[in-house]
Tab-separated table of C-alpha atoms in Angstrom:
chain	number	residue	atom	x	y	z
A	1079	UNK	CA	15.911	73.668	52.744
A	1080	UNK	CA	18.083	70.923	50.390
A	1081	UNK	CA	18.155	70.688	47.022
A	1082	UNK	CA	16.277	67.720	47.484
A	1083	UNK	CA	13.218	70.137	48.822
A	1084	UNK	CA	13.696	73.130	46.787
A	1085	UNK	CA	14.359	71.396	42.578
A	1086	UNK	CA	12.506	68.246	41.005
A	1087	UNK	CA	12.273	67.913	37.511
A	1088	UNK	CA	9.146	65.950	35.781
A	1089	UNK	CA	10.166	64.915	32.545
A	1090	UNK	CA	6.677	65.175	29.709
A	1091	UNK	CA	7.441	64.365	26.623
A	1092	UNK	CA	10.719	64.482	23.795
A	1093	UNK	CA	12.621	65.725	20.666
A	1094	UNK	CA	13.682	63.422	17.530
A	1095	UNK	CA	14.752	64.841	14.335
A	1096	UNK	CA	11.649	64.411	12.253
A	1097	UNK	CA	9.831	62.973	14.943
A	1098	UNK	CA	7.406	64.779	17.080
A	1099	UNK	CA	8.811	65.116	20.333
A	1100	UNK	CA	9.351	68.240	23.275
A	1101	UNK	CA	10.878	67.644	26.731
A	1102	UNK	CA	9.316	69.879	29.212
A	1103	UNK	CA	11.304	70.823	32.826
A	1104	UNK	CA	8.960	71.934	35.067
A	1105	UNK	CA	10.550	73.129	38.164
A	1106	UNK	CA	8.680	72.626	41.802
A	1107	UNK	CA	9.614	74.166	45.331
A	1108	UNK	CA	8.217	74.133	48.685
A	1109	UNK	CA	6.576	77.553	49.071
A	1110	UNK	CA	8.154	79.286	46.236
A	1111	UNK	CA	11.065	79.024	43.948
A	1112	UNK	CA	14.452	78.756	46.235
A	1113	UNK	CA	16.944	79.728	43.168
A	1114	UNK	CA	19.235	82.655	44.496
A	1115	UNK	CA	20.536	85.494	42.126
A	1116	UNK	CA	24.039	86.211	42.304
A	1117	UNK	CA	25.832	88.994	41.690
A	1118	UNK	CA	26.604	90.713	38.393
A	1119	UNK	CA	29.921	89.942	37.448
A	1120	UNK	CA	32.507	92.867	37.125
A	1121	UNK	CA	34.924	93.407	34.186
A	1122	UNK	CA	38.248	93.328	36.751
A	1123	UNK	CA	41.642	95.264	35.210
A	1124	UNK	CA	44.124	93.062	33.261
A	1125	UNK	CA	46.482	93.902	35.241
A	1126	UNK	CA	44.374	92.894	38.720
A	1127	UNK	CA	45.959	90.694	40.576
A	1128	UNK	CA	45.319	86.819	40.211
A	1129	UNK	CA	43.270	86.399	43.233
A	1130	UNK	CA	40.813	89.289	42.217
A	1131	UNK	CA	40.650	87.746	39.061
A	1132	UNK	CA	39.679	84.315	40.490
A	1133	UNK	CA	36.923	85.731	42.243
A	1134	UNK	CA	36.131	87.420	39.243
A	1135	UNK	CA	36.223	84.371	37.426
A	1136	UNK	CA	33.797	82.893	39.964
A	1137	UNK	CA	31.129	85.361	40.191
A	1138	UNK	CA	31.134	85.046	36.302
A	1139	UNK	CA	30.286	81.438	36.012
A	1140	UNK	CA	27.943	82.078	39.112
A	1141	UNK	CA	25.954	84.787	36.656
A	1142	UNK	CA	26.208	82.619	33.725
A	1143	UNK	CA	26.442	78.613	33.024
A	1144	UNK	CA	29.629	76.727	31.998
A	1145	UNK	CA	29.149	73.937	29.831
A	1146	UNK	CA	31.896	71.849	28.891
A	1147	UNK	CA	31.394	69.734	25.454
A	1148	UNK	CA	33.406	66.491	26.134
A	1149	UNK	CA	33.430	64.230	28.819
A	1150	UNK	CA	35.190	60.652	28.526
A	1151	UNK	CA	34.072	59.183	31.974
A	1152	UNK	CA	31.600	56.693	30.743
A	1153	UNK	CA	34.192	54.804	28.535
A	1154	UNK	CA	36.830	54.575	31.782
A	1155	UNK	CA	33.575	52.928	33.461
A	1156	UNK	CA	34.018	50.035	30.841
A	1157	UNK	CA	37.010	49.993	31.068
A	1158	UNK	CA	37.702	49.904	34.634
A	1159	UNK	CA	33.970	48.444	35.591
A	1160	UNK	CA	32.873	46.975	32.852
A	1161	UNK	CA	29.956	49.142	33.375
A	1162	UNK	CA	29.213	47.154	36.599
A	1163	UNK	CA	28.049	50.568	38.650
A	1164	UNK	CA	27.748	49.012	42.016
A	1165	UNK	CA	30.689	50.317	43.246
A	1166	UNK	CA	30.936	53.607	41.395
A	1167	UNK	CA	28.941	56.719	42.708
A	1168	UNK	CA	29.958	60.177	40.634
A	1169	UNK	CA	28.668	61.869	43.713
A	1170	UNK	CA	31.957	60.254	45.602
A	1171	UNK	CA	35.505	62.191	46.023
A	1172	UNK	CA	37.245	59.911	43.119
A	1173	UNK	CA	40.516	61.151	44.175
A	1174	UNK	CA	40.452	58.676	47.354
A	1175	UNK	CA	38.687	55.791	45.976
A	1176	UNK	CA	40.601	53.016	43.633
A	1177	UNK	CA	40.681	52.794	40.452
A	1178	UNK	CA	40.029	56.284	40.104
A	1179	UNK	CA	42.969	57.910	42.045
A	1180	UNK	CA	45.829	56.081	40.305
A	1181	UNK	CA	44.919	56.557	36.878
A	1182	UNK	CA	45.605	59.593	35.106
A	1183	UNK	CA	42.759	59.126	33.701
A	1184	UNK	CA	40.516	60.340	36.026
A	1185	UNK	CA	39.066	64.032	36.684
A	1186	UNK	CA	35.969	64.078	37.219
A	1187	UNK	CA	33.013	63.709	39.649
A	1188	UNK	CA	30.567	65.713	40.705
A	1189	UNK	CA	32.175	67.561	43.959
A	1190	UNK	CA	34.677	68.306	41.137
A	1191	UNK	CA	32.669	69.615	38.929
A	1192	UNK	CA	30.552	71.419	41.311
A	1193	UNK	CA	33.985	73.101	42.297
A	1194	UNK	CA	34.482	74.291	38.690
A	1195	UNK	CA	31.408	75.881	38.265
A	1196	UNK	CA	30.400	73.354	35.402
A	1197	UNK	CA	26.477	73.755	34.733
A	1198	UNK	CA	26.363	71.318	32.376
A	1199	UNK	CA	28.222	68.253	31.118
A	1200	UNK	CA	28.133	66.419	27.865
A	1201	UNK	CA	28.932	63.585	28.633
A	1202	UNK	CA	30.585	61.193	25.995
A	1203	UNK	CA	28.890	58.127	24.294
A	1204	UNK	CA	31.916	56.492	22.782
A	1205	UNK	CA	32.576	53.630	21.031
A	1206	UNK	CA	36.282	52.393	19.261
A	1207	UNK	CA	36.609	53.201	15.515
A	1208	UNK	CA	37.404	48.713	15.114
A	1209	UNK	CA	33.530	48.556	16.093
A	1210	UNK	CA	32.895	50.354	12.726
A	1211	UNK	CA	30.875	47.961	10.662
A	1212	UNK	CA	30.034	45.141	13.184
A	1213	UNK	CA	28.777	45.938	16.779
A	1214	UNK	CA	28.858	49.633	17.093
A	1215	UNK	CA	25.005	50.486	17.704
A	1216	UNK	CA	24.771	47.771	20.444
A	1217	UNK	CA	28.358	48.954	22.107
A	1218	UNK	CA	26.413	52.987	21.733
A	1219	UNK	CA	23.530	51.568	23.328
A	1220	UNK	CA	25.303	50.218	26.619
A	1221	UNK	CA	26.935	53.402	26.672
A	1222	UNK	CA	23.753	55.067	26.924
A	1223	UNK	CA	22.523	52.844	29.448
A	1224	UNK	CA	25.220	53.406	31.668
A	1225	UNK	CA	25.734	56.995	31.290
A	1226	UNK	CA	21.583	57.033	32.458
A	1227	UNK	CA	22.615	54.851	35.362
A	1228	UNK	CA	25.013	56.712	36.113
A	1229	UNK	CA	23.221	60.075	36.312
A	1230	UNK	CA	20.227	58.509	38.141
A	1231	UNK	CA	22.244	57.633	41.000
A	1232	UNK	CA	22.797	60.711	42.061
A	1233	UNK	CA	19.826	62.502	41.472
A	1234	UNK	CA	19.782	65.742	44.100
A	1235	UNK	CA	23.028	66.672	42.143
A	1236	UNK	CA	22.720	65.922	38.604
A	1237	UNK	CA	19.675	65.045	36.168
A	1238	UNK	CA	19.539	64.069	32.350
A	1239	UNK	CA	18.706	67.071	30.662
A	1240	UNK	CA	17.825	67.419	26.443
A	1241	UNK	CA	17.189	70.781	25.650
A	1242	UNK	CA	18.889	74.583	25.895
A	1243	UNK	CA	15.847	75.565	28.525
A	1244	UNK	CA	16.135	72.544	30.665
A	1245	UNK	CA	19.947	73.721	31.381
A	1246	UNK	CA	19.207	76.788	32.316
A	1247	UNK	CA	16.417	75.290	34.781
A	1248	UNK	CA	18.921	73.110	36.206
A	1249	UNK	CA	21.540	75.883	36.313
A	1250	UNK	CA	19.792	78.312	38.242
A	1251	UNK	CA	18.711	75.813	40.810
A	1252	UNK	CA	22.274	74.659	41.119
A	1253	UNK	CA	22.204	71.102	39.806
A	1254	UNK	CA	24.515	70.253	37.099
A	1255	UNK	CA	23.160	68.823	33.748
A	1256	UNK	CA	24.207	66.030	32.181
A	1257	UNK	CA	23.707	65.544	28.634
A	1258	UNK	CA	24.580	63.186	26.123
A	1259	UNK	CA	27.127	63.575	22.889
A	1260	UNK	CA	28.249	60.751	20.480
A	1261	UNK	CA	31.520	60.884	19.991
A	1262	UNK	CA	32.605	59.612	15.821
A	1263	UNK	CA	29.704	59.209	13.260
A	1264	UNK	CA	30.666	55.780	12.871
A	1265	UNK	CA	28.468	54.801	15.055
A	1266	UNK	CA	25.938	55.157	13.848
A	1267	UNK	CA	26.173	52.488	11.049
A	1268	UNK	CA	25.298	55.310	8.614
A	1269	UNK	CA	21.703	54.727	9.292
A	1270	UNK	CA	18.759	57.662	9.729
A	1271	UNK	CA	17.181	55.709	11.677
A	1272	UNK	CA	19.287	54.699	14.391
A	1273	UNK	CA	19.738	58.627	14.609
A	1274	UNK	CA	16.608	59.224	15.004
A	1275	UNK	CA	16.933	56.423	17.640
A	1276	UNK	CA	19.814	58.191	19.250
A	1277	UNK	CA	18.021	61.514	19.629
A	1278	UNK	CA	14.918	59.940	21.439
A	1279	UNK	CA	17.155	58.155	23.754
A	1280	UNK	CA	18.495	61.955	24.428
A	1281	UNK	CA	21.662	62.175	22.116
A	1282	UNK	CA	22.081	66.032	21.436
A	1283	UNK	CA	24.753	65.584	19.079
A	1284	UNK	CA	27.401	63.536	16.892
A	1285	UNK	CA	31.041	64.449	15.953
A	1286	UNK	CA	31.565	63.674	12.382
A	1287	UNK	CA	34.571	61.376	12.658
A	1288	UNK	CA	36.835	59.727	15.434
A	1289	UNK	CA	39.985	57.550	13.903
A	1290	UNK	CA	38.264	56.583	11.137
A	1291	UNK	CA	35.985	57.716	7.697
A	1292	UNK	CA	32.422	57.919	7.597
A	1293	UNK	CA	30.083	58.711	4.632
A	1294	UNK	CA	30.454	62.392	5.479
A	1295	UNK	CA	33.916	63.343	6.475
A	1296	UNK	CA	36.812	61.603	6.306
A	1297	UNK	CA	39.335	61.707	9.573
A	1298	UNK	CA	43.081	63.103	9.838
A	1299	UNK	CA	44.747	59.988	11.210
A	1300	UNK	CA	43.854	57.309	8.387
A	1301	UNK	CA	47.294	55.535	8.933
A	1302	UNK	CA	47.287	52.811	5.970
A	1303	UNK	CA	43.908	53.028	4.634
A	1304	UNK	CA	43.471	55.092	1.501
A	1305	UNK	CA	40.794	57.749	2.218
A	1306	UNK	CA	38.168	56.881	-0.019
A	1307	UNK	CA	37.186	60.573	-0.505
A	1308	UNK	CA	39.303	63.968	-0.489
A	1309	UNK	CA	40.132	65.304	3.016
A	1310	UNK	CA	37.442	66.822	5.103
A	1311	UNK	CA	33.766	67.108	4.547
A	1312	UNK	CA	32.334	65.197	1.430
A	1313	UNK	CA	29.985	66.195	-0.522
A	1314	UNK	CA	27.180	64.366	1.362
A	1315	UNK	CA	28.693	65.703	4.739
A	1316	UNK	CA	28.592	69.627	4.179
A	1317	UNK	CA	25.965	71.773	6.592
A	1318	UNK	CA	25.439	75.217	6.707
A	1319	UNK	CA	27.674	76.798	9.649
A	1320	UNK	CA	26.700	78.494	13.037
A	1321	UNK	CA	27.877	75.922	15.138
A	1322	UNK	CA	30.786	75.997	18.138
A	1323	UNK	CA	34.652	74.718	17.724
A	1324	UNK	CA	34.926	73.345	21.477
A	1325	UNK	CA	38.762	73.526	22.735
A	1326	UNK	CA	40.263	70.169	23.983
A	1327	UNK	CA	42.383	70.460	26.605
A	1328	UNK	CA	44.900	67.649	25.879
A	1329	UNK	CA	48.548	68.392	25.838
A	1330	UNK	CA	49.323	66.065	22.568
A	1331	UNK	CA	46.795	68.293	20.761
A	1332	UNK	CA	47.647	71.604	22.217
A	1333	UNK	CA	51.652	71.112	21.920
A	1334	UNK	CA	52.172	68.956	19.617
A	1335	UNK	CA	53.648	66.540	21.934
A	1336	UNK	CA	55.187	68.646	25.069
A	1337	UNK	CA	53.638	69.563	28.005
A	1338	UNK	CA	51.226	72.253	27.993
A	1339	UNK	CA	50.211	75.029	30.078
A	1340	UNK	CA	47.136	77.135	30.860
A	1341	UNK	CA	48.536	79.349	28.411
A	1342	UNK	CA	48.918	76.808	25.591
A	1343	UNK	CA	44.849	76.360	26.338
A	1344	UNK	CA	44.242	79.960	25.658
A	1345	UNK	CA	46.492	80.479	22.416
A	1346	UNK	CA	44.136	78.192	21.024
A	1347	UNK	CA	40.710	79.847	22.398
A	1348	UNK	CA	42.238	82.959	21.173
A	1349	UNK	CA	43.179	81.226	17.478
A	1350	UNK	CA	39.258	79.713	16.966
A	1351	UNK	CA	38.407	83.126	18.256
A	1352	UNK	CA	40.492	85.048	15.209
A	1353	UNK	CA	39.818	82.239	12.391
A	1354	UNK	CA	35.732	81.585	13.383
A	1355	UNK	CA	34.485	84.654	15.424
A	1356	UNK	CA	33.878	84.644	19.220
A	1357	UNK	CA	30.356	83.362	18.527
A	1358	UNK	CA	31.629	79.735	17.496
A	1359	UNK	CA	34.147	79.096	20.331
A	1360	UNK	CA	33.900	76.954	23.337
A	1361	UNK	CA	35.229	74.616	25.774
A	1362	UNK	CA	35.063	70.312	25.345
A	1363	UNK	CA	38.159	69.637	27.152
A	1364	UNK	CA	37.834	65.865	27.099
A	1365	UNK	CA	39.063	65.137	30.634
A	1366	UNK	CA	38.878	61.662	31.499
A	1367	UNK	CA	39.751	60.405	27.964
A	1368	UNK	CA	43.330	62.187	27.857
A	1369	UNK	CA	46.220	61.322	30.031
A	1370	UNK	CA	47.869	64.105	30.414
A	1371	UNK	CA	46.378	67.598	30.927
A	1372	UNK	CA	47.730	71.566	31.113
A	1373	UNK	CA	49.341	72.531	33.941
A	1374	UNK	CA	47.333	74.734	36.308
A	1375	UNK	CA	43.795	72.673	34.716
A	1376	UNK	CA	44.420	69.752	35.589
A	1377	UNK	CA	40.973	68.331	36.269
A	1378	UNK	CA	37.128	69.653	35.973
A	1379	UNK	CA	37.510	71.855	39.467
A	1380	UNK	CA	40.369	73.898	37.471
A	1381	UNK	CA	37.799	75.615	34.948
A	1382	UNK	CA	37.842	79.187	37.041
A	1383	UNK	CA	41.110	79.227	36.490
A	1384	UNK	CA	41.122	79.419	32.988
A	1385	UNK	CA	38.398	82.197	32.972
A	1386	UNK	CA	41.097	84.469	35.747
A	1387	UNK	CA	43.954	83.418	32.958
A	1388	UNK	CA	41.264	84.989	29.924
A	1389	UNK	CA	40.886	88.201	32.071
A	1390	UNK	CA	44.646	89.139	31.641
A	1391	UNK	CA	43.679	89.884	28.187
A	1392	UNK	CA	41.417	93.101	27.901
A	1393	UNK	CA	39.995	91.897	24.506
A	1394	UNK	CA	37.715	89.501	26.403
A	1395	UNK	CA	34.420	91.141	27.722
A	1396	UNK	CA	32.028	89.638	29.986
A	1397	UNK	CA	30.011	89.119	27.608
A	1398	UNK	CA	32.301	86.950	25.279
A	1399	UNK	CA	33.519	85.364	28.177
A	1400	UNK	CA	30.344	84.237	28.646
A	1401	UNK	CA	29.773	83.065	25.009
A	1402	UNK	CA	32.977	80.918	25.239
A	1403	UNK	CA	31.202	79.500	28.773
A	1404	UNK	CA	28.200	78.462	27.380
A	1405	UNK	CA	26.349	80.750	25.904
A	1406	UNK	CA	27.458	79.761	22.605
A	1407	UNK	CA	26.394	76.098	22.826
A	1408	UNK	CA	23.113	77.669	24.039
A	1409	UNK	CA	22.918	79.504	20.948
A	1410	UNK	CA	23.394	76.891	19.261
A	1411	UNK	CA	21.509	74.383	20.386
A	1412	UNK	CA	18.342	76.885	20.826
A	1413	UNK	CA	19.007	77.689	16.787
A	1414	UNK	CA	18.750	73.130	16.099
A	1415	UNK	CA	15.401	73.578	18.335
A	1416	UNK	CA	14.096	76.090	16.402
A	1417	UNK	CA	14.900	74.034	12.912
A	1418	UNK	CA	13.479	71.120	15.057
A	1419	UNK	CA	10.002	72.370	15.730
A	1420	UNK	CA	9.235	74.234	12.091
A	1421	UNK	CA	10.171	70.588	10.536
A	1422	UNK	CA	7.367	68.999	12.907
A	1423	UNK	CA	4.536	68.446	10.585
A	1424	UNK	CA	7.452	67.297	7.775
A	1425	UNK	CA	8.173	63.705	7.062
A	1426	UNK	CA	11.461	62.365	8.500
A	1427	UNK	CA	14.207	62.281	5.931
A	1428	UNK	CA	14.276	59.070	4.232
A	1429	UNK	CA	17.976	59.251	2.569
A	1430	UNK	CA	19.750	56.513	1.753
A	1431	UNK	CA	23.172	57.202	3.337
A	1432	UNK	CA	26.116	55.989	0.842
A	1433	UNK	CA	28.835	53.744	1.849
A	1434	UNK	CA	31.946	53.466	0.117
A	1435	UNK	CA	33.149	50.176	-1.029
A	1436	UNK	CA	30.053	48.591	1.335
A	1437	UNK	CA	30.437	44.613	0.201
A	1438	UNK	CA	34.415	45.408	1.207
A	1439	UNK	CA	33.769	47.273	4.349
A	1440	UNK	CA	30.541	45.148	5.671
A	1441	UNK	CA	30.080	41.602	4.082
A	1442	UNK	CA	28.354	40.788	7.019
A	1443	UNK	CA	25.168	42.280	7.075
A	1444	UNK	CA	21.581	41.269	6.400
A	1445	UNK	CA	21.497	42.658	2.858
A	1446	UNK	CA	18.340	44.093	0.935
A	1447	UNK	CA	18.136	44.447	-2.546
A	1448	UNK	CA	18.078	47.799	-4.309
A	1449	UNK	CA	14.108	49.543	-4.209
A	1450	UNK	CA	15.114	50.587	-8.277
A	1451	UNK	CA	15.700	46.824	-9.317
A	1452	UNK	CA	12.742	46.391	-11.392
A	1453	UNK	CA	14.547	42.640	-12.618
A	1454	UNK	CA	12.915	41.265	-9.429
A	1455	UNK	CA	8.957	41.914	-9.818
A	1456	UNK	CA	8.265	38.662	-7.055
A	1457	UNK	CA	9.815	38.733	-3.935
A	1458	UNK	CA	12.253	35.721	-3.071
A	1459	UNK	CA	14.540	34.830	-0.292
A	1460	UNK	CA	18.276	33.989	-0.873
A	1461	UNK	CA	20.356	32.509	1.786
A	1462	UNK	CA	24.096	33.015	0.985
A	1463	UNK	CA	27.355	31.580	3.613
A	1464	UNK	CA	27.770	35.064	5.194
A	1465	UNK	CA	24.430	37.016	4.605
A	1466	UNK	CA	20.418	36.866	3.891
A	1467	UNK	CA	19.097	39.134	0.870
A	1468	UNK	CA	15.828	39.838	0.367
A	1469	UNK	CA	15.055	41.005	-2.976
A	1470	UNK	CA	11.637	42.543	-4.139
A	1471	UNK	CA	10.172	45.760	-5.166
A	1472	UNK	CA	9.068	46.681	-1.485
A	1473	UNK	CA	12.702	45.884	-0.286
A	1474	UNK	CA	15.271	48.747	0.897
A	1475	UNK	CA	18.902	49.109	-0.342
A	1476	UNK	CA	20.833	49.233	3.016
């Protein structure tokens, strides 16, 4: 009996910030559930052979889900194929197909994800910073669309999931869970409405910045631009803690320019564990968005090698390795889901997100009068060469 006969998922409802939604996955089997149990992993000696440690790593990842928090394949679909998927199938061995087989940016397909024991993959919904204050939201929607079409084309091997519960359900049945994560808060156009709409579409995280500033955080690569705020989070952007720092596998980030190895990745993982604690470290390799990868972690099939390497360190317990693999991300998602459920009867946030120097950054936009502008008692339309303004007590400030 194949996966087609064993598992299917029925989506009932969906969930958004401030908007009532929930997603329920229903597992259907022929006769009975066929999700098999695997042997419990045992902590091998730190002095065990590589073969023994690799076998232990495979057992660990069979028993506890591995969640990768960042994969840029969808942006390659736009760059290489202009989001036209008639010649693309994620279930194929892309190492044998053009243009993927010759690209240093190609590290992912479903065969390699499954070989690497990846239980769930966050696909990056990325749009360039050059689109900020222009067409970022349109590009964002197009990238969500291409990811959903890509996933839908391989229904027996992967499916879109939007909750911690669904990740675990698909893991038990051997299907890769696909999730959406927006790379770069600039893509939201500083709109709470866009943020809620993204959640309704299945997005489950947004990174604070990319290579451009947002009203809630300053990026680390400002170039010639003078940042409007102090480095790091702005006053508007300061939030509670409890999240997860996901480690990138990009050589330049690991070694500041030189070639990297699996040991450099371990060093970065251990640094975050030391600084933030083992409950706050995860994996977000950035495969398909990087053109140089560490020796030993060349593509998504190599994840067991990372855990085999970590097993050389006796300070890593089996439970801590599970946290790194995916339990930390699941915990963070579950906490967000608890907060969401506690606010279902509350009205959605209607904050106006402040944009520094909006007239310079975003001159070509539809402009609304300030809600507090009491000088304009009567409603009126005003046309200008670059924008249209609506003034009145019922108008909102963009």
